[in-house]
JSON list of C-alpha atoms in Angstrom, two decimals:
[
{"chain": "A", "resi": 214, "resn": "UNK", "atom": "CA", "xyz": [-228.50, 201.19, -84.87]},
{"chain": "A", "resi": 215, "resn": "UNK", "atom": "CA", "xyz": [-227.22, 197.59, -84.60]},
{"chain": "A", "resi": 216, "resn": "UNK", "atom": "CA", "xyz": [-229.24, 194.56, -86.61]},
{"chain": "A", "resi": 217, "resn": "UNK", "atom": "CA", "xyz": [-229.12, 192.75, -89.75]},
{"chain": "A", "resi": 218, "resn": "UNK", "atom": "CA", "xyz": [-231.83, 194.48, -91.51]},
{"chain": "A", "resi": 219, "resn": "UNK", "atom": "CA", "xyz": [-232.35, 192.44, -94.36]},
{"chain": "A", "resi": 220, "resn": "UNK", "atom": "CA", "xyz": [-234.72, 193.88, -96.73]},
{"chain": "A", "resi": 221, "resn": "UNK", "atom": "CA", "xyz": [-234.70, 197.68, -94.59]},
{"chain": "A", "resi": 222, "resn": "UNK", "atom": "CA", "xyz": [-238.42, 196.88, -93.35]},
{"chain": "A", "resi": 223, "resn": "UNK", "atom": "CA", "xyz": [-240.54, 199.38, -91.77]},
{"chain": "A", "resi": 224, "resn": "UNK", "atom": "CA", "xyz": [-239.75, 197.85, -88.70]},
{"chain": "A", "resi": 225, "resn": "UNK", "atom": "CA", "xyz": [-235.96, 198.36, -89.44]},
{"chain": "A", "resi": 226, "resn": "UNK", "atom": "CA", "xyz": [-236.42, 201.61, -90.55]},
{"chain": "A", "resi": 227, "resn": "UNK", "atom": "CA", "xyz": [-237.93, 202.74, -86.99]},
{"chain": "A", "resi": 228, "resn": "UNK", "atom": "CA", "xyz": [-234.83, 200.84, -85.36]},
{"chain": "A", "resi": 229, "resn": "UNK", "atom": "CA", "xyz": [-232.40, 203.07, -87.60]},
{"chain": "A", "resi": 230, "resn": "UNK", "atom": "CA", "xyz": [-234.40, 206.27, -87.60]},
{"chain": "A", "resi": 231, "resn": "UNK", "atom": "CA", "xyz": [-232.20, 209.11, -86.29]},
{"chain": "A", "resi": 232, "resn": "UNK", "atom": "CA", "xyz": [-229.12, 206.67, -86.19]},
{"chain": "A", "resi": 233, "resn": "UNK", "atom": "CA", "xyz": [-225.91, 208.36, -87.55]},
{"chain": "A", "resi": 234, "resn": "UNK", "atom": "CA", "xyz": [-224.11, 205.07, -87.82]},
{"chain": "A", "resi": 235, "resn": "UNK", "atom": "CA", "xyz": [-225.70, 201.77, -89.11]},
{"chain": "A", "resi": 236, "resn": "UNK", "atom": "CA", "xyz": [-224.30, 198.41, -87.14]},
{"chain": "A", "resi": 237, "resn": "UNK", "atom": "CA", "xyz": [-224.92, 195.31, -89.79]},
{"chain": "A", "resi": 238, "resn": "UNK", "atom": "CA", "xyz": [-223.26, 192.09, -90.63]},
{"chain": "A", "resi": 239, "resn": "UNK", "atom": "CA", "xyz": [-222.36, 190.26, -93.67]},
{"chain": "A", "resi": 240, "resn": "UNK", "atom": "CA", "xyz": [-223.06, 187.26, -94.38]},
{"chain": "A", "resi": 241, "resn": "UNK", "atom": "CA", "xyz": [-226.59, 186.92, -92.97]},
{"chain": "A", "resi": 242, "resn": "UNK", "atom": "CA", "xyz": [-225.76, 184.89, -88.66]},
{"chain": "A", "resi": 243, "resn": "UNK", "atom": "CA", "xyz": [-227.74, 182.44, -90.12]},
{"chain": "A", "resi": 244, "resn": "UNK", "atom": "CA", "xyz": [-225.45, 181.35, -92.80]},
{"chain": "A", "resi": 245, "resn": "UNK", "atom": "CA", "xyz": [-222.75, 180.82, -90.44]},
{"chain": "A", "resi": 246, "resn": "UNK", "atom": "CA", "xyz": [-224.37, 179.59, -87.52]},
{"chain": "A", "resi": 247, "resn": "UNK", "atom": "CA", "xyz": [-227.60, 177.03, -88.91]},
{"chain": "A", "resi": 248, "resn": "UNK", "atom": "CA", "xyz": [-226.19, 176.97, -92.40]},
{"chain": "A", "resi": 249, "resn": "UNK", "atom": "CA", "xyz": [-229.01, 174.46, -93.90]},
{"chain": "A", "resi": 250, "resn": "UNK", "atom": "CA", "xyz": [-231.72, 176.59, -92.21]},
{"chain": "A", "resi": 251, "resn": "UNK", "atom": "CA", "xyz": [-230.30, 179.79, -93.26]},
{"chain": "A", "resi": 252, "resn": "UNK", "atom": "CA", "xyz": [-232.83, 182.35, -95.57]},
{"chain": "A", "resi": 253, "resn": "UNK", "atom": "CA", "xyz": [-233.03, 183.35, -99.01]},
{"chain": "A", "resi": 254, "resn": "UNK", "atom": "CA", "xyz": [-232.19, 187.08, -98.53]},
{"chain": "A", "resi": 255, "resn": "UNK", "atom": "CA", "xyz": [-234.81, 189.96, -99.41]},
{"chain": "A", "resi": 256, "resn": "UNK", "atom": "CA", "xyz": [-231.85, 192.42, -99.93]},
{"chain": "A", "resi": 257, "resn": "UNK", "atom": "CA", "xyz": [-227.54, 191.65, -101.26]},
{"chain": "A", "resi": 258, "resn": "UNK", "atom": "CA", "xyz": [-225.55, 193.69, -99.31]},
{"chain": "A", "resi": 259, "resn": "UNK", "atom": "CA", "xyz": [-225.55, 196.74, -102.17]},
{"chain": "A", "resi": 260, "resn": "UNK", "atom": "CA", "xyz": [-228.46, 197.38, -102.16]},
{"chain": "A", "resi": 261, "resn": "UNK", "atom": "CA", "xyz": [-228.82, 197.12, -98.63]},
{"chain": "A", "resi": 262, "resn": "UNK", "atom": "CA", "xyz": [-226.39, 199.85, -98.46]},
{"chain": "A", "resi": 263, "resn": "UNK", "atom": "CA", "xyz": [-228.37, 201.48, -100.79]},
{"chain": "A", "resi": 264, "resn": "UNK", "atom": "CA", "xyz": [-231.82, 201.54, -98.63]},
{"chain": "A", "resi": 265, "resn": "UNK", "atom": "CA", "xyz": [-229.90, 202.76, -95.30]},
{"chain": "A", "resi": 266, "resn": "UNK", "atom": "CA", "xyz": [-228.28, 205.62, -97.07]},
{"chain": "A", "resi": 267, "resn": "UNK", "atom": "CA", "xyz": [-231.43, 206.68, -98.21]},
{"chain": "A", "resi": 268, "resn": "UNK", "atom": "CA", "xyz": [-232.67, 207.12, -94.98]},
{"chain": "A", "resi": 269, "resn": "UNK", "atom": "CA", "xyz": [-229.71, 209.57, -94.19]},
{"chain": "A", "resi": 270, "resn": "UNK", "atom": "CA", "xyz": [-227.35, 207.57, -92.09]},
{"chain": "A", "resi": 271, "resn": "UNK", "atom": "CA", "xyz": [-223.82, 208.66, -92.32]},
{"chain": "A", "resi": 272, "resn": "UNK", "atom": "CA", "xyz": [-221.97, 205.52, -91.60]},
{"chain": "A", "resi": 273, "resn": "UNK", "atom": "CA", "xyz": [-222.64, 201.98, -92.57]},
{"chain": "A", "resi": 274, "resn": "UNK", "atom": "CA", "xyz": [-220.41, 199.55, -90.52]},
{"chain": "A", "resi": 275, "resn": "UNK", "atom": "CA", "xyz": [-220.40, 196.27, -92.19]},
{"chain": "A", "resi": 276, "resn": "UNK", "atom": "CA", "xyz": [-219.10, 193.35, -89.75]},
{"chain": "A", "resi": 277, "resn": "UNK", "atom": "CA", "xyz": [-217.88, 190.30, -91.42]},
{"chain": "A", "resi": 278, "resn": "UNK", "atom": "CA", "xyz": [-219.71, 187.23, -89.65]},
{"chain": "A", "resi": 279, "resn": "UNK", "atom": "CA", "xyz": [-217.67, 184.57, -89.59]},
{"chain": "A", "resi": 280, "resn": "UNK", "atom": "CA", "xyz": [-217.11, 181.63, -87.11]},
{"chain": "A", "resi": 281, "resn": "UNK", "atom": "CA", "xyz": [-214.63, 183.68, -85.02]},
{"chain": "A", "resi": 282, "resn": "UNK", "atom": "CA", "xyz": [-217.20, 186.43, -84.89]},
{"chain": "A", "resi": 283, "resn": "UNK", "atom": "CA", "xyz": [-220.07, 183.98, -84.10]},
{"chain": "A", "resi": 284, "resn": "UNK", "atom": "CA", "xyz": [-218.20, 182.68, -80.90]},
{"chain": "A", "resi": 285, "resn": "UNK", "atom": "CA", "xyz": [-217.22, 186.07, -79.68]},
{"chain": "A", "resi": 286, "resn": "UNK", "atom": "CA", "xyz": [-219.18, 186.35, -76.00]},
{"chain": "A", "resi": 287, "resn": "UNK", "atom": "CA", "xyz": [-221.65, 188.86, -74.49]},
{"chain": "A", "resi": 288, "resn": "UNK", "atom": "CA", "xyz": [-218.85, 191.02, -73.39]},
{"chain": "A", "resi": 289, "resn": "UNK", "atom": "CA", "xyz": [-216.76, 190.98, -76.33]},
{"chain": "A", "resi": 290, "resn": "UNK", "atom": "CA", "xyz": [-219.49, 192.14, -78.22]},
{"chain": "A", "resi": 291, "resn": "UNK", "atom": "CA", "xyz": [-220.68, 195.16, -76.11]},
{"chain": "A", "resi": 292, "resn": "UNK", "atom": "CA", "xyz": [-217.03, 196.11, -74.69]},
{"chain": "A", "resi": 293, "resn": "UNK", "atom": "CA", "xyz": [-214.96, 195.56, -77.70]},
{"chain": "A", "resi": 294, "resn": "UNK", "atom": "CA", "xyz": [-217.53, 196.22, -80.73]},
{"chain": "A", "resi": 295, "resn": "UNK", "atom": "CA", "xyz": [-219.89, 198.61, -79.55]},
{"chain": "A", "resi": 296, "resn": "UNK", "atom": "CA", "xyz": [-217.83, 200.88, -76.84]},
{"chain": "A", "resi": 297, "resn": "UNK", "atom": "CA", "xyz": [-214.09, 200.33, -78.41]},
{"chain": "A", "resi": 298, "resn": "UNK", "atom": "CA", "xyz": [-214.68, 200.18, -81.45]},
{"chain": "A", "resi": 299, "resn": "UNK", "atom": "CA", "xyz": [-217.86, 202.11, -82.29]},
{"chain": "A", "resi": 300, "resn": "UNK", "atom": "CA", "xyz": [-217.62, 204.48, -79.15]},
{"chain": "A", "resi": 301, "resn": "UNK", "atom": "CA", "xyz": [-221.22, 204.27, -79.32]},
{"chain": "A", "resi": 302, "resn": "UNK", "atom": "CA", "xyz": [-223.23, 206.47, -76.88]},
{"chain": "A", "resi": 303, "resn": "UNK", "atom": "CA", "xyz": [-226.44, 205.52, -78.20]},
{"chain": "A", "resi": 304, "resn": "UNK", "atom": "CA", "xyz": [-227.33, 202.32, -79.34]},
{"chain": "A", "resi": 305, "resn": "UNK", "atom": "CA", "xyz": [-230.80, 201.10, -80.46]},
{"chain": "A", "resi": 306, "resn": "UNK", "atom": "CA", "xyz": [-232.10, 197.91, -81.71]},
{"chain": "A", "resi": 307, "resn": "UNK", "atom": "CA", "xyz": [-235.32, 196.03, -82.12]},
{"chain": "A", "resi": 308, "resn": "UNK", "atom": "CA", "xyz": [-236.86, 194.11, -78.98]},
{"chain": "A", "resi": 309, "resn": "UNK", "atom": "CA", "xyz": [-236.09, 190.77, -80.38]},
{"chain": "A", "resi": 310, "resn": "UNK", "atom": "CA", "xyz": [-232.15, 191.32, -80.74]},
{"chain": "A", "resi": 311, "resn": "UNK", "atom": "CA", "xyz": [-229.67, 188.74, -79.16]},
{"chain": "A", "resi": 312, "resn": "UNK", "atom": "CA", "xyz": [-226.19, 189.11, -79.98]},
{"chain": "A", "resi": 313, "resn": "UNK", "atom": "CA", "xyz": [-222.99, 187.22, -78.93]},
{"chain": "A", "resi": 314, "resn": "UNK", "atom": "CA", "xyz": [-222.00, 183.36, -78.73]},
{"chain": "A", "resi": 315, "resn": "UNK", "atom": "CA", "xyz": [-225.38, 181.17, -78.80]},
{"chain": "A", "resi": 316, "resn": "UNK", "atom": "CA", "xyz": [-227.27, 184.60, -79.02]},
{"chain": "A", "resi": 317, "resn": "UNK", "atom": "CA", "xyz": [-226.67, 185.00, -75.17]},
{"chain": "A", "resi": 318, "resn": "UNK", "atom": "CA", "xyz": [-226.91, 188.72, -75.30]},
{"chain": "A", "resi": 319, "resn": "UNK", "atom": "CA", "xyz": [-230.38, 190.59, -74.87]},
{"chain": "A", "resi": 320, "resn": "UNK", "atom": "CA", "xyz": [-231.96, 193.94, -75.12]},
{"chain": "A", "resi": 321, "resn": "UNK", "atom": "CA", "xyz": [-232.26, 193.52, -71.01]},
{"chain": "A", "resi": 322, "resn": "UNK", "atom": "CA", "xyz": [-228.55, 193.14, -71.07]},
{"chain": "A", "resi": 323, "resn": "UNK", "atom": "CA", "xyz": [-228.15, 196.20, -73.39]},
{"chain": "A", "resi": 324, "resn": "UNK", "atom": "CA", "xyz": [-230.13, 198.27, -70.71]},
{"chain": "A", "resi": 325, "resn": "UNK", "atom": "CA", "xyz": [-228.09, 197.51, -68.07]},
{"chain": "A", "resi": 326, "resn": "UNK", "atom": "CA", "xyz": [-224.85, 199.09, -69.49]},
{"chain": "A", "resi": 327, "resn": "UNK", "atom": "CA", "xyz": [-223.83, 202.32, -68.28]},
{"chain": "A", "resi": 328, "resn": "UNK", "atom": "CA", "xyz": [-221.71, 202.88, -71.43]},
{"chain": "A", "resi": 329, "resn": "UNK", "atom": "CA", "xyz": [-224.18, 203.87, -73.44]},
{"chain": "A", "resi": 330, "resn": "UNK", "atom": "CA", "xyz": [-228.18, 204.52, -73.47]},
{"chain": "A", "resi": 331, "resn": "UNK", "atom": "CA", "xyz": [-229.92, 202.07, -75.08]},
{"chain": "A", "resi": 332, "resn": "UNK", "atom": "CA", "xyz": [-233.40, 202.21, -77.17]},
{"chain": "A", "resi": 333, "resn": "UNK", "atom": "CA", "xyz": [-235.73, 199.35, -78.02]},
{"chain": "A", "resi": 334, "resn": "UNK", "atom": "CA", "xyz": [-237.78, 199.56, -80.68]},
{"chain": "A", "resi": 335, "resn": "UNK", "atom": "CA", "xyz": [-241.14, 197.65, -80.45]},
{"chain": "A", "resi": 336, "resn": "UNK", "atom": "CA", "xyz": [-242.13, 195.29, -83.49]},
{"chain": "A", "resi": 337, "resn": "UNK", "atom": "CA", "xyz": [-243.50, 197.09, -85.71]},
{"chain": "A", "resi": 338, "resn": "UNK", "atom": "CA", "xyz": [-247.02, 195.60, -87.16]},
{"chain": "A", "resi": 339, "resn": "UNK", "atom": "CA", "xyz": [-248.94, 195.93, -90.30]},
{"chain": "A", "resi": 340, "resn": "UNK", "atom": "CA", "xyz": [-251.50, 194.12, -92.48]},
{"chain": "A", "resi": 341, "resn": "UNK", "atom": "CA", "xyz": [-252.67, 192.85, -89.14]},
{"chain": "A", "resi": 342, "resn": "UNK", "atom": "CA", "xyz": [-249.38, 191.02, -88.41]},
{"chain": "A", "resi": 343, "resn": "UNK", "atom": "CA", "xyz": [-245.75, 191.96, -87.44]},
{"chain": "A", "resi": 344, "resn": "UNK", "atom": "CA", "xyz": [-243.67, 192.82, -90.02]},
{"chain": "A", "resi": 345, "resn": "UNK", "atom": "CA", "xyz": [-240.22, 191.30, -90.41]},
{"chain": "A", "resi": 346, "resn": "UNK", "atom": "CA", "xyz": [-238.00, 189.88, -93.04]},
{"chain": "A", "resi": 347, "resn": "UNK", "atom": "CA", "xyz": [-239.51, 186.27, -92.66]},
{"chain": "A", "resi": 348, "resn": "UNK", "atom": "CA", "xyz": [-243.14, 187.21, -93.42]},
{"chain": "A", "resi": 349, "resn": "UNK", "atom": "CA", "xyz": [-242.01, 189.64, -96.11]},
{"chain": "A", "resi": 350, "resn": "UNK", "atom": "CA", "xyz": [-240.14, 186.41, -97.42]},
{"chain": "A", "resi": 351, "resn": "UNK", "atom": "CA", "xyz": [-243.24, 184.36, -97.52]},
{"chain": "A", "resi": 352, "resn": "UNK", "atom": "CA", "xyz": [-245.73, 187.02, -99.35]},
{"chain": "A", "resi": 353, "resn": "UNK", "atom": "CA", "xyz": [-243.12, 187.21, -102.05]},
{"chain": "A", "resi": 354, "resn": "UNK", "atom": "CA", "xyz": [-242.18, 183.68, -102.20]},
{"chain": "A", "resi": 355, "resn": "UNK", "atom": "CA", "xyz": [-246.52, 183.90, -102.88]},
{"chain": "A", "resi": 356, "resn": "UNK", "atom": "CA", "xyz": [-246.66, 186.44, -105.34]},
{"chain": "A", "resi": 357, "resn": "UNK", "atom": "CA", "xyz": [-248.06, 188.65, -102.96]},
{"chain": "A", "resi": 358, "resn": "UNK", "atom": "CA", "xyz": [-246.04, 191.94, -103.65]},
{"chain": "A", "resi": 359, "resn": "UNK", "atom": "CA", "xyz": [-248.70, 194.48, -103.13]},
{"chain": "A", "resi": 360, "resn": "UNK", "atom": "CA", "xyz": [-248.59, 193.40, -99.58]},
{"chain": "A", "resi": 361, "resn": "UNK", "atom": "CA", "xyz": [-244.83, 192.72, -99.43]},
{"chain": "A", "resi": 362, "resn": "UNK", "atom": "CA", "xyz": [-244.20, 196.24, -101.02]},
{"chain": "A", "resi": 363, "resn": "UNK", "atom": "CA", "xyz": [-246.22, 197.68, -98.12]},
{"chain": "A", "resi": 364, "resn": "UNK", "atom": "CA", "xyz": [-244.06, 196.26, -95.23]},
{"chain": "A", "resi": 365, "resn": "UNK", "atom": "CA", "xyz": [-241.05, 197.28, -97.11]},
{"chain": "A", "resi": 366, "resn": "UNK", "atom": "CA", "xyz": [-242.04, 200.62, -97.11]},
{"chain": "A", "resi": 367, "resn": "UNK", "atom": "CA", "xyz": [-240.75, 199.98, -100.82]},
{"chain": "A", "resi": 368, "resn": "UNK", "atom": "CA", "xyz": [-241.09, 197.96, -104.21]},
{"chain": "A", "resi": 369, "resn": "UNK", "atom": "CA", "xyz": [-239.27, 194.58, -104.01]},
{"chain": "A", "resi": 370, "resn": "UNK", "atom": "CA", "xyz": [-236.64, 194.46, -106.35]},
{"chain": "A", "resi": 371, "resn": "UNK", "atom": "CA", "xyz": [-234.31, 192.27, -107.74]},
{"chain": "A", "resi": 372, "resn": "UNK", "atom": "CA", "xyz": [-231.17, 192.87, -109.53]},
{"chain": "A", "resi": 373, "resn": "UNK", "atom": "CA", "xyz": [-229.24, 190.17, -111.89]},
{"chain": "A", "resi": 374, "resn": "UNK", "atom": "CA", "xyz": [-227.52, 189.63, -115.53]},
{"chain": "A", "resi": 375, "resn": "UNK", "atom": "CA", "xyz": [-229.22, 189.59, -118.37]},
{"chain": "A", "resi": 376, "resn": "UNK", "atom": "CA", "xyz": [-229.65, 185.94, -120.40]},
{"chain": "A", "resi": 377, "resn": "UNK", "atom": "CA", "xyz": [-230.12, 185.44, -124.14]},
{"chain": "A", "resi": 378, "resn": "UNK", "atom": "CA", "xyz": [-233.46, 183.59, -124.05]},
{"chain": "A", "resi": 379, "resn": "UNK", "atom": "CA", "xyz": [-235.23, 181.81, -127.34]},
{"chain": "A", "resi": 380, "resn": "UNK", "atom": "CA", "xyz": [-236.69, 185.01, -128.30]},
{"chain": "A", "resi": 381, "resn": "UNK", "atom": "CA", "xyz": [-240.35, 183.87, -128.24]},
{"chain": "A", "resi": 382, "resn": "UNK", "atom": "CA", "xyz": [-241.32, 187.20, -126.94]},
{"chain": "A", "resi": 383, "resn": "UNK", "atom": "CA", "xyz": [-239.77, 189.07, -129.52]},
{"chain": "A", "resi": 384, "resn": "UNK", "atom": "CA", "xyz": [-241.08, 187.19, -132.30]},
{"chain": "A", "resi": 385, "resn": "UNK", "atom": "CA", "xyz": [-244.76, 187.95, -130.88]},
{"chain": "A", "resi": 386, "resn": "UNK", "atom": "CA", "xyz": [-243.87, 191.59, -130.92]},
{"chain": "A", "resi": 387, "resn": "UNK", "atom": "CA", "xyz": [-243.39, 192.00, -127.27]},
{"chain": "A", "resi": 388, "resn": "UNK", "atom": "CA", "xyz": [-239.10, 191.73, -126.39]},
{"chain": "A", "resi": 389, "resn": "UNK", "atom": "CA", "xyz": [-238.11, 190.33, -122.79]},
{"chain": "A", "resi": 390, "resn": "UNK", "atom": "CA", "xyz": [-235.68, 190.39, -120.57]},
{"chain": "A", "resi": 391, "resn": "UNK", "atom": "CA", "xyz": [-235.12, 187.43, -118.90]},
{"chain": "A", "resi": 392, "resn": "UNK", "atom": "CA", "xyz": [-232.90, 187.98, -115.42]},
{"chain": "A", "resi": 393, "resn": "UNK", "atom": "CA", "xyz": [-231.11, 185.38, -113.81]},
{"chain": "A", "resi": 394, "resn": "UNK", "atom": "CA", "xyz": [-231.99, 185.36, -110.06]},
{"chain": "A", "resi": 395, "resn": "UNK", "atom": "CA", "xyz": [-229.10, 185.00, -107.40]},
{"chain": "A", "resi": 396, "resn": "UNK", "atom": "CA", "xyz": [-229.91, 181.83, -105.96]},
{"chain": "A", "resi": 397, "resn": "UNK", "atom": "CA", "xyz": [-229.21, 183.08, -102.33]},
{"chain": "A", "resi": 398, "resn": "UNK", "atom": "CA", "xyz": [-232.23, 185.22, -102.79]},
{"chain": "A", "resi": 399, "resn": "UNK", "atom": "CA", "xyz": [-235.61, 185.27, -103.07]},
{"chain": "A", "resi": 400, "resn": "UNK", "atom": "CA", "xyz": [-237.91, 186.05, -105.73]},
{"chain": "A", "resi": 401, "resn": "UNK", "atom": "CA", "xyz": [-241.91, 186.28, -106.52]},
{"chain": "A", "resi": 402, "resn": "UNK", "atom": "CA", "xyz": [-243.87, 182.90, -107.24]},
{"chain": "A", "resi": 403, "resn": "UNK", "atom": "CA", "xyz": [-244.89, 182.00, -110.89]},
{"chain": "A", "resi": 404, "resn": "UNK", "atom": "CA", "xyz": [-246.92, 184.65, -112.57]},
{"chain": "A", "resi": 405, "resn": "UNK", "atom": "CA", "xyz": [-247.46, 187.38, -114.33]},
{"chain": "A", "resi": 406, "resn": "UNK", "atom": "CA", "xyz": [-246.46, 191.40, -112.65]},
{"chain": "A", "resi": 407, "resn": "UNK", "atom": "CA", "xyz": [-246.59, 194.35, -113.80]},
{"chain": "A", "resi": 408, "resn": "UNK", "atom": "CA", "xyz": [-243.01, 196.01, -112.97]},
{"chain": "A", "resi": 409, "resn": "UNK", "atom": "CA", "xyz": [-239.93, 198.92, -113.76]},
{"chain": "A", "resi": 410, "resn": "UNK", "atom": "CA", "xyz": [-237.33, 197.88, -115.47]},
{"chain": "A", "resi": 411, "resn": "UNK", "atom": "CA", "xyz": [-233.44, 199.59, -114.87]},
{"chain": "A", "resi": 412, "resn": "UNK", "atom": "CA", "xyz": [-230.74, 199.57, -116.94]},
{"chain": "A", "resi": 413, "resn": "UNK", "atom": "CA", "xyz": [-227.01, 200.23, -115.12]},
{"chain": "A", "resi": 414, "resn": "UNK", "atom": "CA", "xyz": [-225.55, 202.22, -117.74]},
{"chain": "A", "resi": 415, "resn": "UNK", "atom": "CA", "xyz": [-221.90, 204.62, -117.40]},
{"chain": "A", "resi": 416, "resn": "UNK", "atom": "CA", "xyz": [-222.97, 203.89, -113.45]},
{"chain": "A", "resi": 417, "resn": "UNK", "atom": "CA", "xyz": [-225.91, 204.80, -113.39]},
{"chain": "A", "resi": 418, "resn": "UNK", "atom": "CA", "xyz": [-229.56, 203.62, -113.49]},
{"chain": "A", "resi": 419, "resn": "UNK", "atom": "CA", "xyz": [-232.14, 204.20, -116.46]},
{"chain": "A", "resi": 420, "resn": "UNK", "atom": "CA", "xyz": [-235.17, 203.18, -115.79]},
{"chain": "A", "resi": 421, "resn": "UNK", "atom": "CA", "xyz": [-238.14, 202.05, -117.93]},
{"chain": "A", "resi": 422, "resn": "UNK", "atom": "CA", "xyz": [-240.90, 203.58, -117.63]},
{"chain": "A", "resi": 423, "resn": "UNK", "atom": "CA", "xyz": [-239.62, 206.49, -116.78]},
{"chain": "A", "resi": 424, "resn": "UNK", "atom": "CA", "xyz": [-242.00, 207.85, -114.03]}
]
């Protein structure tokens, strides 16, 4: 399964489902390629690791997009990444994929090779629109994470360091946390949620509540 699957969407989830080996790229193309227009990210690369595993991949190949990757051509891509490298016999990816120098490459081109077979996955839709990582984006970036949970297929989360705050919260009886957000990613409107809180402790997670 080749894509960058930020956020693991239900739509990405149908692209990997059955894969054995998970294709993605880090950073996001559109970092390197339209730097001021690239996204705040649903998902860092962990826990994007995280999500695929859980859906019982065994490999996750993580190509490093650069500038020298960005210009490599159609053929390059396909005859050195996917066949050479990979040895892929299968390869499947979601209708909209283009790959290679000024996103040249298409899922018609994919067909066409006789290298491997080649499944297209159909956008997936939900709430009465398609889901992908750009509406998912905008319900959070509205405080809309009922809905944004239900196109992940998965609570939104967010992971950061703690920060000492002024303690208001404590001295009113109820103790915060305050997390820093990573800047390259997005996070939920001004409000108030109700959430679970985790704790990486010894390596590994303690959540609160508990169930």
């Amino acid at each position: 399964a080749v894509g960058t699957f930020d956020g693991v969407h239900l739509g990405h989830r149908e692209v990997i489902r059955g894969a054995d080996t998970v294709l993605t790229f880090e950073p996001h193309p559109a970092a390197i390629v339209s730097p001021a227009g690239a996204p705040r990210l649903l998902t860092p690369l962990q826990r994007k690791a995280e999500l695929i595993a859980e859906l019982g991949v065994q490999e996750l190949v993580v190509v490093t997009f650069d500038r020298e990757f960005a210009s490599r051509s159609v053929e390059s891509f396909i005859d050195d990444v996917l066949v050479s490298t990979l040895r892929a016999e299968h390869v499947s990816v979601g209708e909209n994929f283009r790959f290679g120098h000024r996103a040249k490459g298409d899922v018609a081109l994919l067909r066409a090779q006789d290298a491997f077979e080649t499944r297209v996955v159909e956008l997936v839709q939900g709430d009465g629109e398609v889901i992908s990582s750009t509406h998912i984006r905008d319900l959070i970036a509205a405080g809309e994470m009922e809905r944004a949970a239900a196109c992940l297929g998965s609570p939104f989360q967010l992971r950061g360091p703690v920060a000492h705050g002024d303690k208001r919260g404590r001295a009113l009886g109820f103790p915060t946390a305050n997390l820093v957000p990573d800047p390259a990613l997005i996070y939920p409107g001004h409000g108030v949620y109700a959430c679970r809180a985790a704790v990486e402790l010894d390596g590994e997670w303690r959540w609160w509540p508990a169930a």
